[in-house]
Every structure is written in C-alpha cells, then in structure tokens.
mmCIF file with all atom_site columns, C-alpha atoms and ligand atoms in Angstrom:
data_model
loop_
_atom_site.group_PDB
_atom_site.id
_atom_site.type_symbol
_atom_site.label_atom_id
_atom_site.label_alt_id
_atom_site.label_comp_id
_atom_site.label_asym_id
_atom_site.label_entity_id
_atom_site.label_seq_id
_atom_site.pdbx_PDB_ins_code
_atom_site.Cartn_x
_atom_site.Cartn_y
_atom_site.Cartn_z
_atom_site.occupancy
_atom_site.B_iso_or_equiv
_atom_site.pdbx_formal_charge
_atom_site.auth_seq_id
_atom_site.auth_comp_id
_atom_site.auth_asym_id
_atom_site.auth_atom_id
_atom_site.pdbx_PDB_model_num
ATOM   1   C CA . UNK L 1 1   ? 17.044  -6.981  -8.560  1.00 96.00 ? 1442 UNK L CA 1
ATOM   2   C CA . UNK L 1 2   ? 14.330  -6.008  -5.376  1.00 98.00 ? 1443 UNK L CA 1
ATOM   3   C CA . UNK L 1 3   ? 12.011  -8.250  -4.138  1.00 98.00 ? 1444 UNK L CA 1
ATOM   4   C CA . UNK L 1 4   ? 8.583   -7.440  -2.673  1.00 99.00 ? 1445 UNK L CA 1
ATOM   5   C CA . UNK L 1 5   ? 5.632   -8.503  -0.923  1.00 99.00 ? 1446 UNK L CA 1
ATOM   6   C CA . UNK L 1 6   ? 2.208   -7.158  -1.906  1.00 98.00 ? 1447 UNK L CA 1
ATOM   7   C CA . UNK L 1 7   ? -0.067  -7.086  1.509   1.00 98.00 ? 1448 UNK L CA 1
ATOM   8   C CA . UNK L 1 8   ? -3.662  -7.306  0.976   1.00 98.00 ? 1449 UNK L CA 1
ATOM   9   C CA . UNK L 1 9   ? -7.353  -6.654  2.324   1.00 98.00 ? 1450 UNK L CA 1
ATOM   10  C CA . UNK L 1 10  ? -9.872  -6.425  -0.780  1.00 96.00 ? 1451 UNK L CA 1
ATOM   11  C CA . UNK L 1 11  ? -10.060 -6.642  -4.713  1.00 97.00 ? 1452 UNK L CA 1
ATOM   12  C CA . UNK L 1 12  ? -6.770  -5.924  -4.817  1.00 98.00 ? 1453 UNK L CA 1
ATOM   13  C CA . UNK L 1 13  ? -6.767  -3.829  -7.680  1.00 98.00 ? 1454 UNK L CA 1
ATOM   14  C CA . UNK L 1 14  ? -4.167  -1.765  -6.822  1.00 98.00 ? 1455 UNK L CA 1
ATOM   15  C CA . UNK L 1 15  ? -2.015  -5.347  -6.277  1.00 98.00 ? 1456 UNK L CA 1
ATOM   16  C CA . UNK L 1 16  ? -3.017  -5.985  -10.329 1.00 98.00 ? 1457 UNK L CA 1
ATOM   17  C CA . UNK L 1 17  ? -2.073  -2.608  -11.417 1.00 98.00 ? 1458 UNK L CA 1
ATOM   18  C CA . UNK L 1 18  ? 1.826   -3.834  -9.971  1.00 98.00 ? 1459 UNK L CA 1
ATOM   19  C CA . UNK L 1 19  ? 0.862   -7.155  -11.148 1.00 98.00 ? 1460 UNK L CA 1
ATOM   20  C CA . UNK L 1 20  ? 0.108   -5.217  -15.126 1.00 98.00 ? 1461 UNK L CA 1
ATOM   21  C CA . UNK L 1 21  ? 3.480   -3.193  -14.837 1.00 98.00 ? 1462 UNK L CA 1
ATOM   22  C CA . UNK L 1 22  ? 5.845   -5.433  -13.955 1.00 98.00 ? 1463 UNK L CA 1
ATOM   23  C CA . UNK L 1 23  ? 5.304   -7.964  -16.766 1.00 98.00 ? 1464 UNK L CA 1
ATOM   24  C CA . UNK L 1 24  ? 5.002   -4.673  -19.122 1.00 98.00 ? 1465 UNK L CA 1
ATOM   25  C CA . UNK L 1 25  ? 8.601   -3.295  -17.956 1.00 98.00 ? 1466 UNK L CA 1
ATOM   26  C CA . UNK L 1 26  ? 6.968   0.200   -16.426 1.00 98.00 ? 1467 UNK L CA 1
ATOM   27  C CA . UNK L 1 27  ? 8.332   -1.291  -12.949 1.00 98.00 ? 1468 UNK L CA 1
ATOM   28  C CA . UNK L 1 28  ? 12.082  -2.202  -13.899 1.00 98.00 ? 1469 UNK L CA 1
ATOM   29  C CA . UNK L 1 29  ? 14.618  -4.227  -11.493 1.00 98.00 ? 1470 UNK L CA 1
ATOM   30  C CA . UNK L 1 30  ? 11.159  -5.825  -9.265  1.00 98.00 ? 1471 UNK L CA 1
ATOM   31  C CA . UNK L 1 31  ? 10.239  -9.398  -8.594  1.00 98.00 ? 1472 UNK L CA 1
ATOM   32  C CA . UNK L 1 32  ? 6.994   -9.772  -6.973  1.00 98.00 ? 1473 UNK L CA 1
ATOM   33  C CA . UNK L 1 33  ? 7.703   -12.438 -4.323  1.00 98.00 ? 1474 UNK L CA 1
ATOM   34  C CA . UNK L 1 34  ? 5.050   -12.955 -2.796  1.00 98.00 ? 1475 UNK L CA 1
ATOM   35  C CA . UNK L 1 35  ? 2.011   -11.833 -2.432  1.00 98.00 ? 1476 UNK L CA 1
ATOM   36  C CA . UNK L 1 36  ? 0.171   -11.863 1.828   1.00 98.00 ? 1477 UNK L CA 1
ATOM   37  C CA . UNK L 1 37  ? -3.449  -11.090 2.725   1.00 98.00 ? 1478 UNK L CA 1
ATOM   38  C CA . UNK L 1 38  ? -5.102  -11.328 6.196   1.00 98.00 ? 1479 UNK L CA 1
ATOM   39  C CA . UNK L 1 39  ? -8.008  -12.261 4.292   1.00 98.00 ? 1480 UNK L CA 1
ATOM   40  C CA . UNK L 1 40  ? -8.589  -15.783 3.150   1.00 97.00 ? 1481 UNK L CA 1
ATOM   41  C CA . UNK L 1 41  ? -10.820 -14.884 1.021   1.00 97.00 ? 1482 UNK L CA 1
ATOM   42  C CA . UNK L 1 42  ? -9.698  -11.881 -0.588  1.00 98.00 ? 1483 UNK L CA 1
ATOM   43  C CA . UNK L 1 43  ? -9.654  -11.615 -4.806  1.00 98.00 ? 1484 UNK L CA 1
ATOM   44  C CA . UNK L 1 44  ? -6.210  -10.297 -4.070  1.00 98.00 ? 1485 UNK L CA 1
ATOM   45  C CA . UNK L 1 45  ? -5.317  -13.952 -3.315  1.00 98.00 ? 1486 UNK L CA 1
ATOM   46  C CA . UNK L 1 46  ? -7.002  -15.051 -6.463  1.00 98.00 ? 1487 UNK L CA 1
ATOM   47  C CA . UNK L 1 47  ? -5.112  -12.621 -8.728  1.00 98.00 ? 1488 UNK L CA 1
ATOM   48  C CA . UNK L 1 48  ? -1.557  -13.605 -7.129  1.00 98.00 ? 1489 UNK L CA 1
ATOM   49  C CA . UNK L 1 49  ? -2.328  -16.916 -8.355  1.00 98.00 ? 1490 UNK L CA 1
ATOM   50  C CA . UNK L 1 50  ? -3.246  -16.190 -11.545 1.00 98.00 ? 1491 UNK L CA 1
ATOM   51  C CA . UNK L 1 51  ? 0.050   -14.461 -11.300 1.00 98.00 ? 1492 UNK L CA 1
ATOM   52  C CA . UNK L 1 52  ? 1.155   -17.491 -10.534 1.00 98.00 ? 1493 UNK L CA 1
ATOM   53  C CA . UNK L 1 53  ? 2.557   -15.436 -7.228  1.00 98.00 ? 1494 UNK L CA 1
ATOM   54  C CA . UNK L 1 54  ? 2.864   -17.307 -4.279  1.00 98.00 ? 1495 UNK L CA 1
ATOM   55  C CA . UNK L 1 55  ? 0.097   -15.887 -1.710  1.00 98.00 ? 1496 UNK L CA 1
ATOM   56  C CA . UNK L 1 56  ? 0.325   -16.328 1.781   1.00 98.00 ? 1497 UNK L CA 1
ATOM   57  C CA . UNK L 1 57  ? -2.637  -16.247 4.380   1.00 98.00 ? 1498 UNK L CA 1
ATOM   58  C CA . UNK L 1 58  ? -1.585  -14.986 7.630   1.00 98.00 ? 1499 UNK L CA 1
ATOM   59  C CA . UNK L 1 59  ? -4.717  -13.669 9.524   1.00 98.00 ? 1500 UNK L CA 1
ATOM   60  C CA . UNK L 1 60  ? -3.919  -12.535 13.107  1.00 97.00 ? 1501 UNK L CA 1
ATOM   61  C CA . UNK L 1 61  ? -6.733  -13.744 14.748  1.00 96.00 ? 1502 UNK L CA 1
ATOM   62  C CA . UNK L 1 62  ? -5.174  -17.648 14.020  1.00 98.00 ? 1503 UNK L CA 1
ATOM   63  C CA . UNK L 1 63  ? -2.496  -15.754 16.919  1.00 98.00 ? 1504 UNK L CA 1
ATOM   64  C CA . UNK L 1 64  ? -1.902  -16.103 20.529  1.00 98.00 ? 1505 UNK L CA 1
ATOM   65  C CA . UNK L 1 65  ? -1.410  -12.159 20.605  1.00 97.00 ? 1506 UNK L CA 1
ATOM   66  C CA . UNK L 1 66  ? -0.130  -9.434  18.295  1.00 95.00 ? 1507 UNK L CA 1
ATOM   67  C CA . UNK L 1 67  ? 3.563   -10.513 18.804  1.00 97.00 ? 1508 UNK L CA 1
ATOM   68  C CA . UNK L 1 68  ? 2.863   -14.171 17.456  1.00 98.00 ? 1509 UNK L CA 1
ATOM   69  C CA . UNK L 1 69  ? 1.631   -12.662 14.553  1.00 98.00 ? 1510 UNK L CA 1
ATOM   70  C CA . UNK L 1 70  ? 4.488   -10.425 14.181  1.00 98.00 ? 1511 UNK L CA 1
ATOM   71  C CA . UNK L 1 71  ? 6.857   -13.486 14.153  1.00 98.00 ? 1512 UNK L CA 1
ATOM   72  C CA . UNK L 1 72  ? 4.887   -14.834 11.536  1.00 98.00 ? 1513 UNK L CA 1
ATOM   73  C CA . UNK L 1 73  ? 4.498   -11.759 9.498   1.00 98.00 ? 1514 UNK L CA 1
ATOM   74  C CA . UNK L 1 74  ? 8.946   -11.808 10.094  1.00 98.00 ? 1515 UNK L CA 1
ATOM   75  C CA . UNK L 1 75  ? 9.111   -14.764 9.548   1.00 98.00 ? 1516 UNK L CA 1
ATOM   76  C CA . UNK L 1 76  ? 7.250   -15.260 5.844   1.00 98.00 ? 1517 UNK L CA 1
ATOM   77  C CA . UNK L 1 77  ? 9.376   -11.719 5.008   1.00 98.00 ? 1518 UNK L CA 1
ATOM   78  C CA . UNK L 1 78  ? 13.153  -13.917 5.459   1.00 98.00 ? 1519 UNK L CA 1
ATOM   79  C CA . UNK L 1 79  ? 11.717  -16.688 3.888   1.00 98.00 ? 1520 UNK L CA 1
ATOM   80  C CA . UNK L 1 80  ? 10.821  -14.737 0.195   1.00 98.00 ? 1521 UNK L CA 1
ATOM   81  C CA . UNK L 1 81  ? 14.649  -12.831 1.232   1.00 98.00 ? 1522 UNK L CA 1
ATOM   82  C CA . UNK L 1 82  ? 12.080  -8.923  0.642   1.00 98.00 ? 1523 UNK L CA 1
ATOM   83  C CA . UNK L 1 83  ? 13.700  -5.576  0.040   1.00 98.00 ? 1524 UNK L CA 1
ATOM   84  C CA . UNK L 1 84  ? 10.281  -3.585  0.541   1.00 98.00 ? 1525 UNK L CA 1
ATOM   85  C CA . UNK L 1 85  ? 7.385   -3.993  1.769   1.00 98.00 ? 1526 UNK L CA 1
ATOM   86  C CA . UNK L 1 86  ? 4.247   -2.594  -0.508  1.00 99.00 ? 1527 UNK L CA 1
ATOM   87  C CA . UNK L 1 87  ? 0.999   -2.388  1.609   1.00 98.00 ? 1528 UNK L CA 1
ATOM   88  C CA . UNK L 1 88  ? -1.250  -2.155  -1.154  1.00 98.00 ? 1529 UNK L CA 1
ATOM   89  C CA . UNK L 1 89  ? -4.911  -2.142  0.460   1.00 96.00 ? 1530 UNK L CA 1
ATOM   90  C CA . UNK L 1 90  ? -4.218  -3.376  3.656   1.00 97.00 ? 1531 UNK L CA 1
ATOM   91  C CA . UNK L 1 91  ? -6.766  -3.057  6.052   1.00 95.00 ? 1532 UNK L CA 1
ATOM   92  C CA . UNK L 1 92  ? -4.939  -4.419  9.707   1.00 96.00 ? 1533 UNK L CA 1
ATOM   93  C CA . UNK L 1 93  ? -2.160  -2.796  11.779  1.00 94.00 ? 1534 UNK L CA 1
ATOM   94  C CA . UNK L 1 94  ? 1.470   -2.905  11.070  1.00 96.00 ? 1535 UNK L CA 1
ATOM   95  C CA . UNK L 1 95  ? 3.130   -4.264  14.343  1.00 97.00 ? 1536 UNK L CA 1
ATOM   96  C CA . UNK L 1 96  ? 6.003   -2.584  15.833  1.00 97.00 ? 1537 UNK L CA 1
ATOM   97  C CA . UNK L 1 97  ? 8.836   -4.430  15.256  1.00 97.00 ? 1538 UNK L CA 1
ATOM   98  C CA . UNK L 1 98  ? 7.754   -5.365  11.482  1.00 98.00 ? 1539 UNK L CA 1
ATOM   99  C CA . UNK L 1 99  ? 8.282   -1.620  11.236  1.00 98.00 ? 1540 UNK L CA 1
ATOM   100 C CA . UNK L 1 100 ? 11.210  -0.669  13.249  1.00 97.00 ? 1541 UNK L CA 1
ATOM   101 C CA . UNK L 1 101 ? 13.010  -3.945  10.855  1.00 98.00 ? 1542 UNK L CA 1
ATOM   102 C CA . UNK L 1 102 ? 12.085  -2.001  7.621   1.00 98.00 ? 1543 UNK L CA 1
ATOM   103 C CA . UNK L 1 103 ? 12.273  1.657   8.686   1.00 97.00 ? 1544 UNK L CA 1
ATOM   104 C CA . UNK L 1 104 ? 11.636  3.323   4.968   1.00 97.00 ? 1545 UNK L CA 1
ATOM   105 C CA . UNK L 1 105 ? 11.332  -0.315  3.549   1.00 98.00 ? 1546 UNK L CA 1
ATOM   106 C CA . UNK L 1 106 ? 7.532   -0.209  3.953   1.00 98.00 ? 1547 UNK L CA 1
ATOM   107 C CA . UNK L 1 107 ? 4.788   1.857   1.984   1.00 98.00 ? 1548 UNK L CA 1
ATOM   108 C CA . UNK L 1 108 ? 1.237   2.371   1.678   1.00 98.00 ? 1549 UNK L CA 1
ATOM   109 C CA . UNK L 1 109 ? -1.609  3.572   -0.713  1.00 98.00 ? 1550 UNK L CA 1
ATOM   110 C CA . UNK L 1 110 ? -3.902  6.239   1.273   1.00 98.00 ? 1551 UNK L CA 1
ATOM   111 C CA . UNK L 1 111 ? -6.359  7.486   -1.747  1.00 98.00 ? 1552 UNK L CA 1
ATOM   112 C CA . UNK L 1 112 ? -6.166  11.170  -0.370  1.00 98.00 ? 1553 UNK L CA 1
ATOM   113 C CA . UNK L 1 113 ? -3.602  14.053  -0.652  1.00 98.00 ? 1554 UNK L CA 1
ATOM   114 C CA . UNK L 1 114 ? -2.125  13.528  3.290   1.00 98.00 ? 1555 UNK L CA 1
ATOM   115 C CA . UNK L 1 115 ? -2.720  15.342  6.056   1.00 97.00 ? 1556 UNK L CA 1
ATOM   116 C CA . UNK L 1 116 ? -6.394  15.111  4.571   1.00 97.00 ? 1557 UNK L CA 1
ATOM   117 C CA . UNK L 1 117 ? -8.765  12.681  5.111   1.00 98.00 ? 1558 UNK L CA 1
ATOM   118 C CA . UNK L 1 118 ? -6.234  10.602  6.669   1.00 96.00 ? 1559 UNK L CA 1
ATOM   119 C CA . UNK L 1 119 ? -4.916  8.341   10.278  1.00 93.00 ? 1560 UNK L CA 1
ATOM   120 C CA . UNK L 1 120 ? -7.277  6.136   12.360  1.00 90.00 ? 1561 UNK L CA 1
ATOM   121 C CA . UNK L 1 121 ? -10.873 4.826   10.664  1.00 92.00 ? 1562 UNK L CA 1
ATOM   122 C CA . UNK L 1 122 ? -10.236 6.647   6.968   1.00 95.00 ? 1563 UNK L CA 1
ATOM   123 C CA . UNK L 1 123 ? -10.015 3.573   4.877   1.00 94.00 ? 1564 UNK L CA 1
ATOM   124 C CA . UNK L 1 124 ? -11.481 3.213   2.128   1.00 95.00 ? 1565 UNK L CA 1
ATOM   125 C CA . UNK L 1 125 ? -14.983 4.521   1.244   1.00 97.00 ? 1566 UNK L CA 1
ATOM   126 C CA . UNK L 1 126 ? -14.962 6.507   4.014   1.00 97.00 ? 1567 UNK L CA 1
ATOM   127 C CA . UNK L 1 127 ? -12.251 7.846   3.013   1.00 98.00 ? 1568 UNK L CA 1
ATOM   128 C CA . UNK L 1 128 ? -14.196 9.463   -0.209  1.00 98.00 ? 1569 UNK L CA 1
ATOM   129 C CA . UNK L 1 129 ? -17.365 10.219  1.707   1.00 98.00 ? 1570 UNK L CA 1
ATOM   130 C CA . UNK L 1 130 ? -15.096 12.532  3.851   1.00 98.00 ? 1571 UNK L CA 1
ATOM   131 C CA . UNK L 1 131 ? -13.652 14.303  0.904   1.00 98.00 ? 1572 UNK L CA 1
ATOM   132 C CA . UNK L 1 132 ? -17.231 15.517  -0.947  1.00 98.00 ? 1573 UNK L CA 1
ATOM   133 C CA . UNK L 1 133 ? -18.604 15.730  3.408   1.00 98.00 ? 1574 UNK L CA 1
ATOM   134 C CA . UNK L 1 134 ? -15.862 18.737  3.590   1.00 98.00 ? 1575 UNK L CA 1
ATOM   135 C CA . UNK L 1 135 ? -17.123 19.908  -0.260  1.00 98.00 ? 1576 UNK L CA 1
ATOM   136 C CA . UNK L 1 136 ? -13.240 19.248  -1.575  1.00 98.00 ? 1577 UNK L CA 1
ATOM   137 C CA . UNK L 1 137 ? -12.815 20.160  -5.380  1.00 98.00 ? 1578 UNK L CA 1
ATOM   138 C CA . UNK L 1 138 ? -9.689  18.565  -5.265  1.00 98.00 ? 1579 UNK L CA 1
ATOM   139 C CA . UNK L 1 139 ? -8.383  15.223  -3.936  1.00 98.00 ? 1580 UNK L CA 1
ATOM   140 C CA . UNK L 1 140 ? -6.089  12.581  -4.652  1.00 98.00 ? 1581 UNK L CA 1
ATOM   141 C CA . UNK L 1 141 ? -3.551  9.287   -3.644  1.00 98.00 ? 1582 UNK L CA 1
ATOM   142 C CA . UNK L 1 142 ? -0.476  9.453   -1.248  1.00 98.00 ? 1583 UNK L CA 1
ATOM   143 C CA . UNK L 1 143 ? 2.094   7.162   -1.703  1.00 98.00 ? 1584 UNK L CA 1
ATOM   144 C CA . UNK L 1 144 ? 4.375   7.388   2.122   1.00 98.00 ? 1585 UNK L CA 1
ATOM   145 C CA . UNK L 1 145 ? 6.298   4.901   4.159   1.00 98.00 ? 1586 UNK L CA 1
ATOM   146 C CA . UNK L 1 146 ? 5.112   3.565   6.603   1.00 98.00 ? 1587 UNK L CA 1
ATOM   147 C CA . UNK L 1 147 ? 6.765   4.625   10.546  1.00 96.00 ? 1588 UNK L CA 1
ATOM   148 C CA . UNK L 1 148 ? 4.938   3.671   13.614  1.00 94.00 ? 1589 UNK L CA 1
ATOM   149 C CA . UNK L 1 149 ? 1.565   6.183   12.750  1.00 90.00 ? 1590 UNK L CA 1
ATOM   150 C CA . UNK L 1 150 ? -1.275  5.652   11.052  1.00 89.00 ? 1591 UNK L CA 1
ATOM   151 C CA . UNK L 1 151 ? -0.536  7.460   7.404   1.00 90.00 ? 1592 UNK L CA 1
ATOM   152 C CA . UNK L 1 152 ? 2.259   9.470   8.494   1.00 91.00 ? 1593 UNK L CA 1
ATOM   153 C CA . UNK L 1 153 ? 5.847   8.224   7.177   1.00 96.00 ? 1594 UNK L CA 1
ATOM   154 C CA . UNK L 1 154 ? 7.741   10.263  5.059   1.00 98.00 ? 1595 UNK L CA 1
ATOM   155 C CA . UNK L 1 155 ? 5.930   11.306  1.364   1.00 98.00 ? 1596 UNK L CA 1
ATOM   156 C CA . UNK L 1 156 ? 7.053   9.515   -1.416  1.00 98.00 ? 1597 UNK L CA 1
ATOM   157 C CA . UNK L 1 157 ? 4.373   10.619  -4.601  1.00 98.00 ? 1598 UNK L CA 1
ATOM   158 C CA . UNK L 1 158 ? 1.141   11.951  -4.831  1.00 98.00 ? 1599 UNK L CA 1
ATOM   159 C CA . UNK L 1 159 ? -1.061  13.041  -7.692  1.00 98.00 ? 1600 UNK L CA 1
ATOM   160 C CA . UNK L 1 160 ? -4.338  15.429  -7.370  1.00 98.00 ? 1601 UNK L CA 1
ATOM   161 C CA . UNK L 1 161 ? -8.199  14.607  -8.789  1.00 98.00 ? 1602 UNK L CA 1
ATOM   162 C CA . UNK L 1 162 ? -10.765 16.442  -9.430  1.00 98.00 ? 1603 UNK L CA 1
ATOM   163 C CA . UNK L 1 163 ? -13.197 16.082  -7.296  1.00 98.00 ? 1604 UNK L CA 1
ATOM   164 C CA . UNK L 1 164 ? -17.051 16.272  -9.796  1.00 98.00 ? 1605 UNK L CA 1
ATOM   165 C CA . UNK L 1 165 ? -20.012 17.704  -9.216  1.00 98.00 ? 1606 UNK L CA 1
ATOM   166 C CA . UNK L 1 166 ? -22.583 14.989  -8.606  1.00 98.00 ? 1607 UNK L CA 1
ATOM   167 C CA . UNK L 1 167 ? -20.348 12.551  -7.307  1.00 98.00 ? 1608 UNK L CA 1
ATOM   168 C CA . UNK L 1 168 ? -21.259 9.456   -5.149  1.00 98.00 ? 1609 UNK L CA 1
ATOM   169 C CA . UNK L 1 169 ? -18.175 8.090   -3.185  1.00 98.00 ? 1610 UNK L CA 1
ATOM   170 C CA . UNK L 1 170 ? -17.991 5.192   -5.338  1.00 98.00 ? 1611 UNK L CA 1
ATOM   171 C CA . UNK L 1 171 ? -17.535 7.271   -8.243  1.00 98.00 ? 1612 UNK L CA 1
ATOM   172 C CA . UNK L 1 172 ? -14.932 9.750   -6.835  1.00 98.00 ? 1613 UNK L CA 1
ATOM   173 C CA . UNK L 1 173 ? -12.806 6.011   -5.612  1.00 98.00 ? 1614 UNK L CA 1
ATOM   174 C CA . UNK L 1 174 ? -13.485 4.653   -9.474  1.00 98.00 ? 1615 UNK L CA 1
ATOM   175 C CA . UNK L 1 175 ? -11.540 8.155   -10.509 1.00 98.00 ? 1616 UNK L CA 1
ATOM   176 C CA . UNK L 1 176 ? -9.268  8.451   -7.820  1.00 98.00 ? 1617 UNK L CA 1
ATOM   177 C CA . UNK L 1 177 ? -7.845  4.571   -8.060  1.00 98.00 ? 1618 UNK L CA 1
ATOM   178 C CA . UNK L 1 178 ? -8.042  5.054   -11.731 1.00 98.00 ? 1619 UNK L CA 1
ATOM   179 C CA . UNK L 1 179 ? -6.058  8.585   -12.177 1.00 98.00 ? 1620 UNK L CA 1
ATOM   180 C CA . UNK L 1 180 ? -4.305  8.059   -9.111  1.00 98.00 ? 1621 UNK L CA 1
ATOM   181 C CA . UNK L 1 181 ? -3.612  4.881   -6.912  1.00 98.00 ? 1622 UNK L CA 1
ATOM   182 C CA . UNK L 1 182 ? -2.480  2.768   -10.346 1.00 98.00 ? 1623 UNK L CA 1
ATOM   183 C CA . UNK L 1 183 ? -0.051  5.154   -11.295 1.00 98.00 ? 1624 UNK L CA 1
ATOM   184 C CA . UNK L 1 184 ? 1.534   6.207   -8.317  1.00 98.00 ? 1625 UNK L CA 1
ATOM   185 C CA . UNK L 1 185 ? 1.827   3.302   -7.030  1.00 98.00 ? 1626 UNK L CA 1
ATOM   186 C CA . UNK L 1 186 ? 3.826   1.808   -9.292  1.00 98.00 ? 1627 UNK L CA 1
ATOM   187 C CA . UNK L 1 187 ? 5.969   4.496   -9.919  1.00 98.00 ? 1628 UNK L CA 1
ATOM   188 C CA . UNK L 1 188 ? 6.954   4.436   -6.563  1.00 98.00 ? 1629 UNK L CA 1
ATOM   189 C CA . UNK L 1 189 ? 7.421   1.238   -6.329  1.00 98.00 ? 1630 UNK L CA 1
ATOM   190 C CA . UNK L 1 190 ? 9.818   1.544   -9.363  1.00 98.00 ? 1631 UNK L CA 1
ATOM   191 C CA . UNK L 1 191 ? 12.330  4.739   -8.372  1.00 98.00 ? 1632 UNK L CA 1
ATOM   192 C CA . UNK L 1 192 ? 12.481  3.051   -5.306  1.00 98.00 ? 1633 UNK L CA 1
ATOM   193 C CA . UNK L 1 193 ? 14.040  -0.119  -7.184  1.00 98.00 ? 1634 UNK L CA 1
ATOM   194 C CA . UNK L 1 194 ? 16.211  2.554   -8.936  1.00 98.00 ? 1635 UNK L CA 1
ATOM   195 C CA . UNK L 1 195 ? 17.557  4.083   -6.140  1.00 98.00 ? 1636 UNK L CA 1
ATOM   196 C CA . UNK L 1 196 ? 16.103  7.314   -6.863  1.00 98.00 ? 1637 UNK L CA 1
ATOM   197 C CA . UNK L 1 197 ? 14.378  7.380   -3.353  1.00 98.00 ? 1638 UNK L CA 1
ATOM   198 C CA . UNK L 1 198 ? 16.499  9.264   -0.025  1.00 98.00 ? 1639 UNK L CA 1
ATOM   199 C CA . UNK L 1 199 ? 14.833  10.818  2.293   1.00 97.00 ? 1640 UNK L CA 1
ATOM   200 C CA . UNK L 1 200 ? 16.334  13.281  4.844   1.00 97.00 ? 1641 UNK L CA 1
ATOM   201 C CA . UNK L 1 201 ? 15.101  15.217  8.004   1.00 96.00 ? 1642 UNK L CA 1
ATOM   202 C CA . UNK L 1 202 ? 12.200  12.829  7.486   1.00 95.00 ? 1643 UNK L CA 1
ATOM   203 C CA . UNK L 1 203 ? 11.483  14.315  4.184   1.00 97.00 ? 1644 UNK L CA 1
ATOM   204 C CA . UNK L 1 204 ? 11.812  11.856  0.996   1.00 98.00 ? 1645 UNK L CA 1
ATOM   205 C CA . UNK L 1 205 ? 13.316  13.643  -1.774  1.00 98.00 ? 1646 UNK L CA 1
ATOM   206 C CA . UNK L 1 206 ? 13.001  12.354  -5.564  1.00 98.00 ? 1647 UNK L CA 1
ATOM   207 C CA . UNK L 1 207 ? 16.557  11.787  -6.848  1.00 96.00 ? 1648 UNK L CA 1
HETATM 208 C C1 . GRF R 2 .   ? -8.084  1.570   -2.333  1.00 64.53 ? 1025 GRF R C1 1
HETATM 209 O O1 . GRF R 2 .   ? -8.877  1.951   -2.503  1.00 64.53 ? 1025 GRF R O1 1
HETATM 210 C C2 . GRF R 2 .   ? -6.743  2.032   -2.487  1.00 64.53 ? 1025 GRF R C2 1
HETATM 211 O O2 . GRF R 2 .   ? -6.606  3.502   -1.867  1.00 64.53 ? 1025 GRF R O2 1
HETATM 212 C C3 . GRF R 2 .   ? -6.804  1.719   0.080   1.00 64.53 ? 1025 GRF R C3 1
HETATM 213 O O3 . GRF R 2 .   ? -8.032  0.332   0.144   1.00 64.53 ? 1025 GRF R O3 1
HETATM 214 C C4 . GRF R 2 .   ? -8.568  0.318   -1.571  1.00 64.53 ? 1025 GRF R C4 1
HETATM 215 C C5 . GRF R 2 .   ? -8.243  -1.376  -1.980  1.00 64.53 ? 1025 GRF R C5 1
HETATM 216 O O4 . GRF R 2 .   ? -8.076  -1.523  -2.999  1.00 64.53 ? 1025 GRF R O4 1
HETATM 217 N N1 . GRF R 2 .   ? -5.875  1.781   0.326   1.00 64.53 ? 1025 GRF R N1 1
HETATM 218 P P1 . GRF R 2 .   ? -7.671  -2.443  -3.700  1.00 64.53 ? 1025 GRF R P1 1
HETATM 219 O O5 . GRF R 2 .   ? -7.407  -3.701  -2.784  1.00 64.53 ? 1025 GRF R O5 1
HETATM 220 O O6 . GRF R 2 .   ? -6.416  -2.512  -4.137  1.00 64.53 ? 1025 GRF R O6 1
HETATM 221 O O7 . GRF R 2 .   ? -8.669  -2.848  -5.254  1.00 64.53 ? 1025 GRF R O7 1
#
C-alpha cells in the first residue's frame, strides 16, 4: 500500500478527483495519508477534512528561512511515512532537499502539454491565457516527476484537449481539468502504486 501526501494551494478539484478515485477503486493500492497546504484557507483543506484525511497547514512565510520550511515539510512527510508526494495545484517551489530525498517520488500536474506554456510564471489561468494568445488548436495536461527545474522532470502521462473557437481562459481551464487533469493524475498515481512506471536515461516508461 503506497502512502501519498497531496500538496495543494487552492480549490482542490484535482485532490477531489484523487479522493473519489481511491474510494471507487480506480486508484488501487494507495492511501492518502495527509493533505498539506501553504494556504490556511485553501478549500482543498476542507475537502480533505470532509473525507476524514489529516490536513496540515505549512506556510513558508511562518518560517525564518527556506531551510526551516524544508525541515518542516520533511518532518511532516516522515511523520506520515510518505512514499509518493503529489503536487496538485501547489504554488510553492519545492525545497531542493525535499527533491533530493524524494528523487522521482514527487509528481506534479501541469495544465499544458509540456514543454509548451510551462516554467516559472506559468500556472493556473495564465497557462490557458498563453495557449489562447498563441492560437494553439490543441492543448492538454501533463503529469511529470519533479526535479530542480520548474515543470521539467520526466513526463509520465499527457492528454490532449481541443481548443475551441470562442474559448475564454476559464472555459478552456475547465475543459482541460475535466477531460485531462482529473483523469491522468489519478491514473499516474495508480500506475506508480502498481510499480508500472520506470525511468531510464531520464525518460519515464509505462511498463
Ligand atoms: C489546476 O489548473 C491545475 O492544473 C494546476 O493548478 C490548478 C489547481 O486546481 N496545477 P485545483 O486546486 O486542483 O482545483
């Protein structure tokens, strides 16, 4: 049974998809051991509490420096004996010591087809604004392992989504969430829990 920590900053719709798919058996061999947020008022924390999952607030600005924040995160992950960290709309730069300790055990959902429309400053609606500004006809979402660069680690799963005439960033964001994010993030967690994701030469393979 893999124990996962889900890190959130906002509404938690990706977290809810994970909760629902653990409950209905789509995600097997997995327990959501803790939900961690850097925002005290993140609705995602309410979703965790409603599901009876431990919910912890760990805010970087409450600590003297980045190292103290990293210590707090690592202590919490140790406390819950975490195997896999899932970043689901988590808007904090992951401390290097956490990436080193959980090498290829931290995954992130990004709302575009990496390497397009990603990297520093590309998050939430900004991603979809960029897609529309470029005139892309296809976008989508990516689940990848987290390394020291933003939105850069080995890609695990991607799913394409059509951009439609008249789309606003909000309409496009909703379609990408519904058709891509809420499916491939749970799928990636299930595959990892089944030992079906292997990395060779920094490329992730589904076996
Ligand atoms: C989503 O757009 C997701 O792609 C991105 O952050 C947003 C968070 O959504 N990573 P939610 O908090 O899961 O609803």
